[in-house]
mmCIF file of C-alpha atoms and ligand atoms in Angstrom:
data_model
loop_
_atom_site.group_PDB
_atom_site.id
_atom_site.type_symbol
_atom_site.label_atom_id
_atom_site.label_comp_id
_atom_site.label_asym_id
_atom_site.label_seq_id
_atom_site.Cartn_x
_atom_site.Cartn_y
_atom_site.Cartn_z
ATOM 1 C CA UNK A 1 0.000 0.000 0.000
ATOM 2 C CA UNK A 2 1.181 3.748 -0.405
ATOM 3 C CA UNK A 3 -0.836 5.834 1.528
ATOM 4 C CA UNK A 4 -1.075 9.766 0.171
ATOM 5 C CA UNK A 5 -0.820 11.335 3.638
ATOM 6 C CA UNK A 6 -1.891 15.498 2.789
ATOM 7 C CA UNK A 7 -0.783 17.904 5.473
ATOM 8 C CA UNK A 8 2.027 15.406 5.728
ATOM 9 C CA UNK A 9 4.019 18.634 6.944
ATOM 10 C CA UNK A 10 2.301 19.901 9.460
ATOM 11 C CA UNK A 11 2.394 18.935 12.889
ATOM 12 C CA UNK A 12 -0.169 15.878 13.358
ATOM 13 C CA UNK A 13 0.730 14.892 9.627
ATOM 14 C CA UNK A 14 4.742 14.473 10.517
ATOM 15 C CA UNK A 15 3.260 12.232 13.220
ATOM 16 C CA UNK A 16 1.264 10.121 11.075
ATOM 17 C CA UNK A 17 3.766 9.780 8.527
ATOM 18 C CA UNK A 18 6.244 8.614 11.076
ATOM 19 C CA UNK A 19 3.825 5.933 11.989
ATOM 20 C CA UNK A 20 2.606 5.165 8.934
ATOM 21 C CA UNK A 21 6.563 4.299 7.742
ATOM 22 C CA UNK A 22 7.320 2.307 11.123
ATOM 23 C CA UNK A 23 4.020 0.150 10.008
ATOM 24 C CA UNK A 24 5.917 -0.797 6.970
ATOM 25 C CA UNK A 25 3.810 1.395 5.350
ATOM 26 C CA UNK A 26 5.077 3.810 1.957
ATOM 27 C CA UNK A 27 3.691 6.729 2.163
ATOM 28 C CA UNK A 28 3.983 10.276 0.039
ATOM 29 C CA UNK A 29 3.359 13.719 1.476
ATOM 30 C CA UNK A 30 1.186 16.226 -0.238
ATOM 31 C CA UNK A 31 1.485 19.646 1.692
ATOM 32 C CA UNK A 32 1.035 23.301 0.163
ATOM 33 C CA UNK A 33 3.307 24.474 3.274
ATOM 34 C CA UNK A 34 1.329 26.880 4.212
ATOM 35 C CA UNK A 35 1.586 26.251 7.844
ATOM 36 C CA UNK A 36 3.664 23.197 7.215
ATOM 37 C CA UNK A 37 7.970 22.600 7.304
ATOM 38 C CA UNK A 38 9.427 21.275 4.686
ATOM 39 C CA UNK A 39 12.466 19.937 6.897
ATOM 40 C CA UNK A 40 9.363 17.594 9.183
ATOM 41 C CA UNK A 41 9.459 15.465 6.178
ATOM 42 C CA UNK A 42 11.349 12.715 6.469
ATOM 43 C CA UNK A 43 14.629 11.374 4.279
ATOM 44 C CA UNK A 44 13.190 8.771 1.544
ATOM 45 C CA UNK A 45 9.167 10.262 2.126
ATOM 46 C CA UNK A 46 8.517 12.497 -1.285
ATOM 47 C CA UNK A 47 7.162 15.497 -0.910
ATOM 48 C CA UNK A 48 4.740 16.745 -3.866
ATOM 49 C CA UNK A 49 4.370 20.889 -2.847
ATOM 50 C CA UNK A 50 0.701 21.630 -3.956
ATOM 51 C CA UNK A 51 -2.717 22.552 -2.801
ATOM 52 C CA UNK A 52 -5.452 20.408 -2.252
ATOM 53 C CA UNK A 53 -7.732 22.761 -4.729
ATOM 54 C CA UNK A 54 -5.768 21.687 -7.700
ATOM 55 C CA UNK A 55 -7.302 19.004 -9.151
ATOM 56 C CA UNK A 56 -4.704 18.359 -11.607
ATOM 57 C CA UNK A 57 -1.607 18.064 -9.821
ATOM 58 C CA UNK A 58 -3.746 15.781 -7.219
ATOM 59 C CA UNK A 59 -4.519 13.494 -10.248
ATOM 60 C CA UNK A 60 -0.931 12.977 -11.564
ATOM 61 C CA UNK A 61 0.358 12.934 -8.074
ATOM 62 C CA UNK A 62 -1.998 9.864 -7.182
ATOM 63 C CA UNK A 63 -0.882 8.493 -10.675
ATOM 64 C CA UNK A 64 2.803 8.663 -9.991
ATOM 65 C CA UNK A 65 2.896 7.385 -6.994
ATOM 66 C CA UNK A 66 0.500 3.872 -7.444
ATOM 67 C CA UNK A 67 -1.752 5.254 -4.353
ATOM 68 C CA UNK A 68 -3.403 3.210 -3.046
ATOM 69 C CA UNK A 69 -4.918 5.532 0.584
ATOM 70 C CA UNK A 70 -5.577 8.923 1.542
ATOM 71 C CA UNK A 71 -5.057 10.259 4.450
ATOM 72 C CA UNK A 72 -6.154 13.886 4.403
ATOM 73 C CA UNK A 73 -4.892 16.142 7.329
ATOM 74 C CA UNK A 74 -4.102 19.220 5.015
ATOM 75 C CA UNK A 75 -6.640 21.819 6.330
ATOM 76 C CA UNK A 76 -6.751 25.291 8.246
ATOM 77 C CA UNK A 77 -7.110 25.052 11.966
ATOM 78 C CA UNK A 78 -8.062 27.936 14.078
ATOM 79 C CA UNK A 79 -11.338 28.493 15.646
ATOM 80 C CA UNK A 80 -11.018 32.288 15.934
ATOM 81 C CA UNK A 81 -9.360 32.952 12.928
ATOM 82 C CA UNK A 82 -12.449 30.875 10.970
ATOM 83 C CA UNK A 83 -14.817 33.298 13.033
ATOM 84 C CA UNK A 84 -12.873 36.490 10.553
ATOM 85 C CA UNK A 85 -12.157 34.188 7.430
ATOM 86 C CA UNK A 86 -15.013 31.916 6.749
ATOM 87 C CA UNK A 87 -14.828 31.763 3.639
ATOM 88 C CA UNK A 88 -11.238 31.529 3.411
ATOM 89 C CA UNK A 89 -11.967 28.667 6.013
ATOM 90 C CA UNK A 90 -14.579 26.718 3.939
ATOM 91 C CA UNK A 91 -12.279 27.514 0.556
ATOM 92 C CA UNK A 92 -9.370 25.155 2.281
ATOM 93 C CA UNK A 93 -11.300 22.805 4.147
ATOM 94 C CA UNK A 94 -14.588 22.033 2.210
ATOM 95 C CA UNK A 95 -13.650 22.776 -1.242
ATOM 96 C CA UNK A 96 -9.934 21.853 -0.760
ATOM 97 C CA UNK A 97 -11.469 18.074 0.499
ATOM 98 C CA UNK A 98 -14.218 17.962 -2.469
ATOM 99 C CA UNK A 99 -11.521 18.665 -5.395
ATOM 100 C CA UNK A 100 -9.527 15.862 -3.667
ATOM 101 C CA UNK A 101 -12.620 13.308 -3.512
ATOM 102 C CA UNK A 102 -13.069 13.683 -7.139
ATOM 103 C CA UNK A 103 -9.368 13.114 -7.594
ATOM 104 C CA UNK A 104 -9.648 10.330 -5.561
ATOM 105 C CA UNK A 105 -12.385 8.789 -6.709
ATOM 106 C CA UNK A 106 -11.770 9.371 -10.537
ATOM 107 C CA UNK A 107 -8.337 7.706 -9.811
ATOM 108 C CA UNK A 108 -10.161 4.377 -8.378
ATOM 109 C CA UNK A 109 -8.349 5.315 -4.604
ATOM 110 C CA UNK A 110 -9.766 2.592 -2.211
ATOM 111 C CA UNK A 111 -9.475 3.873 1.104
ATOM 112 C CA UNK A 112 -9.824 7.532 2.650
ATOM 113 C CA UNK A 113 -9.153 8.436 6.560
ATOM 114 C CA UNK A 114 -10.196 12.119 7.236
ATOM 115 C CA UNK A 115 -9.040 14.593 10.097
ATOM 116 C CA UNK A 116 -11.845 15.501 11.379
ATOM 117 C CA UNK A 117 -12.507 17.166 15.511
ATOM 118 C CA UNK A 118 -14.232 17.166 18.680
ATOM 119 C CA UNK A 119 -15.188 20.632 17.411
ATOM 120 C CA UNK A 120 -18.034 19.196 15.829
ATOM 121 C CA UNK A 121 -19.978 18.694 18.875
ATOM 122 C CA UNK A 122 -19.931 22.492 20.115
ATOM 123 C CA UNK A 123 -20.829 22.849 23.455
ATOM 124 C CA UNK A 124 -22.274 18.984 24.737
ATOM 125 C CA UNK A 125 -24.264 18.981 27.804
ATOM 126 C CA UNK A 126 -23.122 15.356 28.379
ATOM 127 C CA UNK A 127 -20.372 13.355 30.235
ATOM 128 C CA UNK A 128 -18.811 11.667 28.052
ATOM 129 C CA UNK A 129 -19.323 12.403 24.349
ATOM 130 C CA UNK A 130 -20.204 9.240 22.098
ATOM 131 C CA UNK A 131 -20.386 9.761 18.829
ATOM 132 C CA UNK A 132 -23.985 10.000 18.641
ATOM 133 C CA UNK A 133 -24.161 12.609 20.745
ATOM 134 C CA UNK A 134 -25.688 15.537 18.467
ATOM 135 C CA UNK A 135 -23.223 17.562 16.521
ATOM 136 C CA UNK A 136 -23.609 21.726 16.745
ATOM 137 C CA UNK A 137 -20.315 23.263 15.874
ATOM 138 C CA UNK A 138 -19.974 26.627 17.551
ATOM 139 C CA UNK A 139 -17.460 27.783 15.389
ATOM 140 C CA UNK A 140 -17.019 28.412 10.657
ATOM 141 C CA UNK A 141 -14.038 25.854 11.548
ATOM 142 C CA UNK A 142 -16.102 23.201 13.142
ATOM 143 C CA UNK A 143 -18.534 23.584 10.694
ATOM 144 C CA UNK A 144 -16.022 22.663 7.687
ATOM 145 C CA UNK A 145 -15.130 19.765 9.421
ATOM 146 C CA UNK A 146 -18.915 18.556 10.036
ATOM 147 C CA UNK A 147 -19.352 19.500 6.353
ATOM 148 C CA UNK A 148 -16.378 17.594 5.731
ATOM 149 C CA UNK A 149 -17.798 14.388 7.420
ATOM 150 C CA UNK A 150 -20.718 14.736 5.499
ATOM 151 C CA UNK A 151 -18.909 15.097 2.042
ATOM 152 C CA UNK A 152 -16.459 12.048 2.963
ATOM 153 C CA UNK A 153 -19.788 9.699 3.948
ATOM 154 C CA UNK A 154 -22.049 10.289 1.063
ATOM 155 C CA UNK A 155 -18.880 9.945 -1.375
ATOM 156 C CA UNK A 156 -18.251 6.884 0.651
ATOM 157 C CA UNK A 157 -21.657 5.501 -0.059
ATOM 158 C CA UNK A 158 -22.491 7.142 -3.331
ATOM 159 C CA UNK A 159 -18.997 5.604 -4.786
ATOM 160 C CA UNK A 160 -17.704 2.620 -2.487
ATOM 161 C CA UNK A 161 -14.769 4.684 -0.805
ATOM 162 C CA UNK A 162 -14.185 3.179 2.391
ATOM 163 C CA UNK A 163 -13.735 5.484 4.615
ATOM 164 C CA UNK A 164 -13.102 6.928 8.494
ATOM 165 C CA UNK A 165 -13.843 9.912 9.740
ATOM 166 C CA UNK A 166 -11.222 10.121 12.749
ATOM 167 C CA UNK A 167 -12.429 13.292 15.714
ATOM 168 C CA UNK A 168 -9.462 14.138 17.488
ATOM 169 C CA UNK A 169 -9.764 15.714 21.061
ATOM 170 C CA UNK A 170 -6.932 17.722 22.253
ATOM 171 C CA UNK A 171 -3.796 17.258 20.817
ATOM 172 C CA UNK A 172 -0.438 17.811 22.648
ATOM 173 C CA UNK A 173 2.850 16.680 22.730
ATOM 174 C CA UNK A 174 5.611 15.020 20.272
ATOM 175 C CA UNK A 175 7.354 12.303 19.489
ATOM 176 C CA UNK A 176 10.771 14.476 19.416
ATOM 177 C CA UNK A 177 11.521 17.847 20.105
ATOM 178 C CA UNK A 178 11.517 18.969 15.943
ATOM 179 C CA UNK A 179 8.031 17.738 15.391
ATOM 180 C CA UNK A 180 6.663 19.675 18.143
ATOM 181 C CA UNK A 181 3.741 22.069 17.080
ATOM 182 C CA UNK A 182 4.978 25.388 16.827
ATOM 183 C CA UNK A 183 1.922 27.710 17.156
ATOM 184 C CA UNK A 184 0.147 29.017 20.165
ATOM 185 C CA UNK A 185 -3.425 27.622 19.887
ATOM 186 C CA UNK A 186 -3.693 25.396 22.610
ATOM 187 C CA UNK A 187 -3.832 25.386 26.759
ATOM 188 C CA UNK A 188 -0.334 23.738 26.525
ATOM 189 C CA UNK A 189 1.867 26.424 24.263
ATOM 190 C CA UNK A 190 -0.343 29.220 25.873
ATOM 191 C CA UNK A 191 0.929 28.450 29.378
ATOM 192 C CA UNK A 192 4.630 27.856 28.081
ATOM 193 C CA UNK A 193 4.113 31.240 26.839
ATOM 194 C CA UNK A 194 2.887 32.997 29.630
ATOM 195 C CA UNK A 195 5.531 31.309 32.011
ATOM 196 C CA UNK A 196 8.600 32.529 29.280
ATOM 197 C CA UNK A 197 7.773 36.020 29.442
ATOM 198 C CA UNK A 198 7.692 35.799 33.263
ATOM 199 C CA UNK A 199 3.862 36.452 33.973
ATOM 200 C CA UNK A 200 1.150 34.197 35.501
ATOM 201 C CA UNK A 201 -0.634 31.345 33.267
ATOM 202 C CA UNK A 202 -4.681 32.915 32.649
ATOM 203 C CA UNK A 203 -7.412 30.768 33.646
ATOM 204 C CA UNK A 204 -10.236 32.126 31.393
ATOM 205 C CA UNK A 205 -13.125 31.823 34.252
ATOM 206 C CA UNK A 206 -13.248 29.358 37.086
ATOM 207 C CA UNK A 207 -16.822 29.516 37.959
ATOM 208 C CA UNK A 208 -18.036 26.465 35.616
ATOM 209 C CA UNK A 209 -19.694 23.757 36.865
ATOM 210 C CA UNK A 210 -16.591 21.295 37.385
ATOM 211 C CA UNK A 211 -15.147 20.048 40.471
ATOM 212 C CA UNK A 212 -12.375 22.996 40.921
ATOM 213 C CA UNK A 213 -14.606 25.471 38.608
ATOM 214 C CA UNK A 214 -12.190 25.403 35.460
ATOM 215 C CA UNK A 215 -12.859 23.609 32.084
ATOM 216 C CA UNK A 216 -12.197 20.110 31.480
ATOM 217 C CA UNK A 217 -10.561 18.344 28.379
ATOM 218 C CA UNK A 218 -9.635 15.363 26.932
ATOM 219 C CA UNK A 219 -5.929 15.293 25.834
ATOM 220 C CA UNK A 220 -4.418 12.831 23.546
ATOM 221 C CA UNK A 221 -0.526 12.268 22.560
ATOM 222 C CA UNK A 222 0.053 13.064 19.039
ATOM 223 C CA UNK A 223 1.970 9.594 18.830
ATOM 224 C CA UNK A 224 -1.280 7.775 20.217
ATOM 225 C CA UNK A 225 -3.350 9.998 17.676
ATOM 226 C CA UNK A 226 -0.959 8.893 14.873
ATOM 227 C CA UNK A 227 -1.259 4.941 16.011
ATOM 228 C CA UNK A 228 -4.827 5.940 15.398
ATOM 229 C CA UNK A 229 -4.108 6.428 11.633
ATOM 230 C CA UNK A 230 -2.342 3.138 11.544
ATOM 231 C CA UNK A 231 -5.207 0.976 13.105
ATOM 232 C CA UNK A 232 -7.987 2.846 11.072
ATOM 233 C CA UNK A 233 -5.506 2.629 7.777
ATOM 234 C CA UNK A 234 -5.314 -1.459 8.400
ATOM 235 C CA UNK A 235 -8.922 -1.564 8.901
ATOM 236 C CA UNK A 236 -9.943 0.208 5.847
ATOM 237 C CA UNK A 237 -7.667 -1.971 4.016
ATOM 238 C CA UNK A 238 -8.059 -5.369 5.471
ATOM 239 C CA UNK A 239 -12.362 -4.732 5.207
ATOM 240 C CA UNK A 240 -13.404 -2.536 1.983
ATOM 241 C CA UNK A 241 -16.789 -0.541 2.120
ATOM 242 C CA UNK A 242 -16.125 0.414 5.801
ATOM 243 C CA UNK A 243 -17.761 4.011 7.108
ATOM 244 C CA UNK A 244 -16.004 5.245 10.474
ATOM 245 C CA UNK A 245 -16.817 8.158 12.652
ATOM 246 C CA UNK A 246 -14.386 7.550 15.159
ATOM 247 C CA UNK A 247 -13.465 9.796 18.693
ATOM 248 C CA UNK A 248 -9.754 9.662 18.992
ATOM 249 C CA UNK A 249 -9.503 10.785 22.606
ATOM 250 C CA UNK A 250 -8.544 8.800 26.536
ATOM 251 C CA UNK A 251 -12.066 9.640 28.059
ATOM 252 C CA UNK A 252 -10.326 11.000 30.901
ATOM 253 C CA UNK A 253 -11.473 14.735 31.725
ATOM 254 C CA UNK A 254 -8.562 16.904 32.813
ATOM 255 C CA UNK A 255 -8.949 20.200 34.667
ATOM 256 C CA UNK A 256 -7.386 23.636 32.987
ATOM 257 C CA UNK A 257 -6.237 23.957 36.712
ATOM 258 C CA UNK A 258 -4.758 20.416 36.667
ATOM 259 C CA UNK A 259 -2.831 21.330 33.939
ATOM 260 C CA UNK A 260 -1.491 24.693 34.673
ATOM 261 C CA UNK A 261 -0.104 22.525 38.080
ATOM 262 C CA UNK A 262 1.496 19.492 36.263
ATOM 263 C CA UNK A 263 2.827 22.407 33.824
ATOM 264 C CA UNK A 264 3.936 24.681 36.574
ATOM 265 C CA UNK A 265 5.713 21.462 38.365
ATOM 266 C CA UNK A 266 7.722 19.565 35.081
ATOM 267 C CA UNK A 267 8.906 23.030 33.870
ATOM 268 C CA UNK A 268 9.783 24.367 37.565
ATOM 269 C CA UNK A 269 7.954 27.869 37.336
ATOM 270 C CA UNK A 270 5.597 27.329 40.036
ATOM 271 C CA UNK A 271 3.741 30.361 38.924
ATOM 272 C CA UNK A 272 0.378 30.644 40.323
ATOM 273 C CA UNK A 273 -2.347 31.181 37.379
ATOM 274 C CA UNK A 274 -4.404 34.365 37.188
ATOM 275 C CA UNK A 275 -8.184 33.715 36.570
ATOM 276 C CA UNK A 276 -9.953 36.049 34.400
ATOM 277 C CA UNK A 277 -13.430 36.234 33.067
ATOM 278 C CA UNK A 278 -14.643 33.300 30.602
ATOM 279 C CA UNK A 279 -13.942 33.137 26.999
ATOM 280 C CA UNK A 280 -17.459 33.619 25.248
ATOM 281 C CA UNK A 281 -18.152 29.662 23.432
ATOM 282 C CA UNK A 282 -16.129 27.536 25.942
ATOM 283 C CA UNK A 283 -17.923 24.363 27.218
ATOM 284 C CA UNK A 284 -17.476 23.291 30.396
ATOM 285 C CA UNK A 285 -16.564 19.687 29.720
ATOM 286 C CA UNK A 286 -15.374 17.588 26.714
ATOM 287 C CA UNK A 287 -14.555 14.688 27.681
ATOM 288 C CA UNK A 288 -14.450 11.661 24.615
ATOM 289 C CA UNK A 289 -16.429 8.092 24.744
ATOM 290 C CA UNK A 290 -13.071 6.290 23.312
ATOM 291 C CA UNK A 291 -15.084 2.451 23.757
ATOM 292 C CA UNK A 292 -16.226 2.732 19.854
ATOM 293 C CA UNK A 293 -12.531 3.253 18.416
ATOM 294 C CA UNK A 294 -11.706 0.732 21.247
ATOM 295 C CA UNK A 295 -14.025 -1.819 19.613
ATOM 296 C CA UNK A 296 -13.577 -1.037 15.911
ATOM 297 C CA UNK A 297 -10.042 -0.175 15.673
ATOM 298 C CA UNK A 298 -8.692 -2.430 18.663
ATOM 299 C CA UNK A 299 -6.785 1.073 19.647
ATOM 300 C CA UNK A 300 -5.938 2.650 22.926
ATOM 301 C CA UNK A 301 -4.184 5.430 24.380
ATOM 302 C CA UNK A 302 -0.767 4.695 26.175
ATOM 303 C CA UNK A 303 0.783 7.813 26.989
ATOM 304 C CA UNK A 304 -0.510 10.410 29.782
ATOM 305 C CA UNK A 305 -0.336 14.023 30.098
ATOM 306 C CA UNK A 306 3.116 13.982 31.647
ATOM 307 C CA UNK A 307 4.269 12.457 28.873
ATOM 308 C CA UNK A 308 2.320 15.114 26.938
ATOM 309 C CA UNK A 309 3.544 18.015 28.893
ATOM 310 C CA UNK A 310 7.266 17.087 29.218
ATOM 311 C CA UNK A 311 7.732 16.308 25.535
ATOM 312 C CA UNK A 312 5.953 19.835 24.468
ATOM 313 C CA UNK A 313 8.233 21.272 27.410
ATOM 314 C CA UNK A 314 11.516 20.025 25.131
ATOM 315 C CA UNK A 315 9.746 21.379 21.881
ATOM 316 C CA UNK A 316 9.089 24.784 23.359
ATOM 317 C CA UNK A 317 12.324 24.777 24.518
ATOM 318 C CA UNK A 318 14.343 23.839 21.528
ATOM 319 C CA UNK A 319 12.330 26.852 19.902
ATOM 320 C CA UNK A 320 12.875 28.948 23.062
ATOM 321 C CA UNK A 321 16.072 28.328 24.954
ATOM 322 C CA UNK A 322 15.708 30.954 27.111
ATOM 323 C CA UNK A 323 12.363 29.338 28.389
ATOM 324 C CA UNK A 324 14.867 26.410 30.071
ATOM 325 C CA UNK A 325 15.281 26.265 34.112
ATOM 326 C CA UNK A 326 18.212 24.697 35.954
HETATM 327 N N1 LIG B 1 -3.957 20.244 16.303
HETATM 328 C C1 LIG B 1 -5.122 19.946 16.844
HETATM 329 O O1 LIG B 1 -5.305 20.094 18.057
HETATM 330 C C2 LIG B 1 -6.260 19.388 16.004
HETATM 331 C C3 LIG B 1 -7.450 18.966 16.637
HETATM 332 C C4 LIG B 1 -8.487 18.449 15.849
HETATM 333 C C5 LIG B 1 -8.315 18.325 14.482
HETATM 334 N N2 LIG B 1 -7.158 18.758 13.881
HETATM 335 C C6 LIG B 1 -7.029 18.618 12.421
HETATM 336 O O2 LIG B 1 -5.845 17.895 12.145
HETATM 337 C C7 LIG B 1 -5.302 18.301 10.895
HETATM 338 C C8 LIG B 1 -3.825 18.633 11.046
HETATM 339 O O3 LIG B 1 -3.693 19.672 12.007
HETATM 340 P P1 LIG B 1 -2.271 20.163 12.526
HETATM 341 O O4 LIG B 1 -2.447 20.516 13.964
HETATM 342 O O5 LIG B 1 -1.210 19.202 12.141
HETATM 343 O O6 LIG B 1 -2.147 21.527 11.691
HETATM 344 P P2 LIG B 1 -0.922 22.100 10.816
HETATM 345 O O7 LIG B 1 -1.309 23.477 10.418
HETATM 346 O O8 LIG B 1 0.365 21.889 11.534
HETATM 347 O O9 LIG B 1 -0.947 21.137 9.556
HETATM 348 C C9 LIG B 1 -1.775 21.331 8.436
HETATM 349 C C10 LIG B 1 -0.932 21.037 7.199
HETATM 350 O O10 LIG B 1 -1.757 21.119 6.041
HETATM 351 C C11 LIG B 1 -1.101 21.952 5.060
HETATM 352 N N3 LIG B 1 -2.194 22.565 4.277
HETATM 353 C C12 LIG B 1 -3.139 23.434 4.734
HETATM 354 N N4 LIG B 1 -4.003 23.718 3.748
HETATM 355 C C13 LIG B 1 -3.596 23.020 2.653
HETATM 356 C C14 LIG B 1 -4.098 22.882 1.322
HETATM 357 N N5 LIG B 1 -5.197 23.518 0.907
HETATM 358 N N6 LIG B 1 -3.433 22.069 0.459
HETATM 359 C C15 LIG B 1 -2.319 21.390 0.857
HETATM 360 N N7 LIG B 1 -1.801 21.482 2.100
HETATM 361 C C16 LIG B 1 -2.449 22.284 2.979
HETATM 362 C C17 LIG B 1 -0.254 22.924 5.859
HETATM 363 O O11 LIG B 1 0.839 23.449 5.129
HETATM 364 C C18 LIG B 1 0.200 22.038 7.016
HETATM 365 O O12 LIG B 1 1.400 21.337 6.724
HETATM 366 C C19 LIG B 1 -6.170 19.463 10.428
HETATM 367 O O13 LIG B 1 -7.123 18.948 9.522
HETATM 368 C C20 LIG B 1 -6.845 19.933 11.695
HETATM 369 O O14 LIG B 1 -8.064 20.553 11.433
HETATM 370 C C21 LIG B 1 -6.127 19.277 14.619
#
């Protein structure tokens, strides 16, 4: 099999290639580096630079390579810049994944696994999120990747694509220093942030109704999330005319408290957080269902959020050196 891995560049795709390869797997990256580095590909991987909106290079790419599996990572990614650009947002992420379903499809492609998010439940009023609990994105980017679902399934049926829809929860960590994610989006980076330019980590409200007040989340390890692409990859392969909507998370809630603590005691700031008012949109608790992916895909988280937090740390640190304690 060669699996066409898009986004291959970015941070989750480096990841995913890296697995993919130590499955025994060939694999091709298709990245428009936007947001992507070139140098995250590794030796002996090919990198095709183009956009998912041109049709044509997708078709002779797919043609040169013999492949065989998609799996499409190549999108934009931040809530609030989706809230200014939404068209820009469903340009790249809708449109981008339509041209490269009729490339795939024309081409005879058998299997597709698609990044899609937790953002596609919005704010759940539930305890643990299954995936039949109702999806009502909040956000322009949740709503691509709902869309996105959508577009994947009904190709799926329409054409006998067998595909997974994979809904990651919150990604952190690395599998080495250079493949650590480099932009601020996230609780983790944020609080690195805050502690580098010597001020206090913000707790955006603490008033929610959670046992210490602050929001809870689900984090996963990038390298779990990646062995995620592996299992669903095999199963698409090994059993044609599958359709997957997966959660990819531990189903363990963790406090934004919690993890200002654990952050505050691996890095050695100790620097009490400040809490400030709530962020308009934030749920109180997301917190995946992980027994369907369990059941379907045989797959299970192994590493925990210290192994999330200190392998960030090393990332942030390699970026900025200054940020590094005795
Ligand atoms: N990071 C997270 O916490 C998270 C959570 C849920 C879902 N996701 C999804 O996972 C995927 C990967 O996210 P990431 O965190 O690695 O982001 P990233 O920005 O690091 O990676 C995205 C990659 O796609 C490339 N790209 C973007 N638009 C493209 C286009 N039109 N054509 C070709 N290449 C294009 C970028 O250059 C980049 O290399 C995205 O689909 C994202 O929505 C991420």
């Amino acid at each position: 099999m060669t699996w066409l891995i898009t986004g291959g560049a970015g941070y989750i795709g480096a990841h995913v290639v890296r697995a993919m390869t130590e499955a025994g797997e060939r694999t091709v990256v298709y990245d428009d580096l936007s947001t992507g580095i070139a140098e995250r590909v590794p030796d002996g991987v090919p990198l095709e630079v183009g956009s998912t909106l041109d049709r044509e290079r997708l078709s002779r790419v797919l043609a040169a390579h013999g492949i065989t599996g998609v799996v499409h990572l190549a999108a934009k990614k931040q809530v609030g810049e989706s809230v200014d650009l939404p068209l820009h947002y469903y340009r790249e992420n809708v449109e981008g994944l339509r041209v490269l379903l009729e490339a795939v499809t024309a081409a005879g492609v058998p299997s597709f696994v698609f990044s899609s998010s937790a953002a596609v439940y919005g704010m759940p009023d539930v305890e643990l999120v299954t995936e039949e609990t109702p999806c009502a994105p909040m956000s322009p980017y949740g709503e691509t990747k709902l869309a996105g679902e959508w577009l994947v399934r009904a190709t799926g049926r329409a054409t006998g694509l067998s595909t997974a829809s994979l809904r990651y929860f919150n990604v952190a960590g690395a599998a080495a220093p250079e493949l650590a994610d480099t932009g601020v989006f996230n609780l983790i980076p944020m609080v690195f942030e805050k502690l580098t330019e010597g001020a206090p980590p913000r707790v955006f409200g603490d008033d929610y109704p959670t046992p210490d007040g602050t929001c809870v989340r689900d984090y996963i390890h990038v390298v779990d999330l990646a062995e995620a692409h592996v299992a669903a990859a095999r199963a698409l392969e090994e059993s044609p005319g599958r359709d997957l909507t997966l959660n990819i998370g531990r189903g363990e809630g963790v406090s934004v408290r919690e993890m200002i603590d654990r952050i505050n005691a691996i890095t050695g700031y100790g620097r009490p957080p400040t809490v400030t008012p709530r962020r308009p949109g934030d749920p109180a608790r997301v917190v995946a269902s992980a027994e369907r992916v369990a059941t379907e895909l045989g797959w299970k988280a192994k590493h925990d959020v210290q192994d999330m937090i200190t392998s960030a740390w090393e990332g942030w640190v390699r970026l900025h050196p200054e940020a590094a304690r005795d």
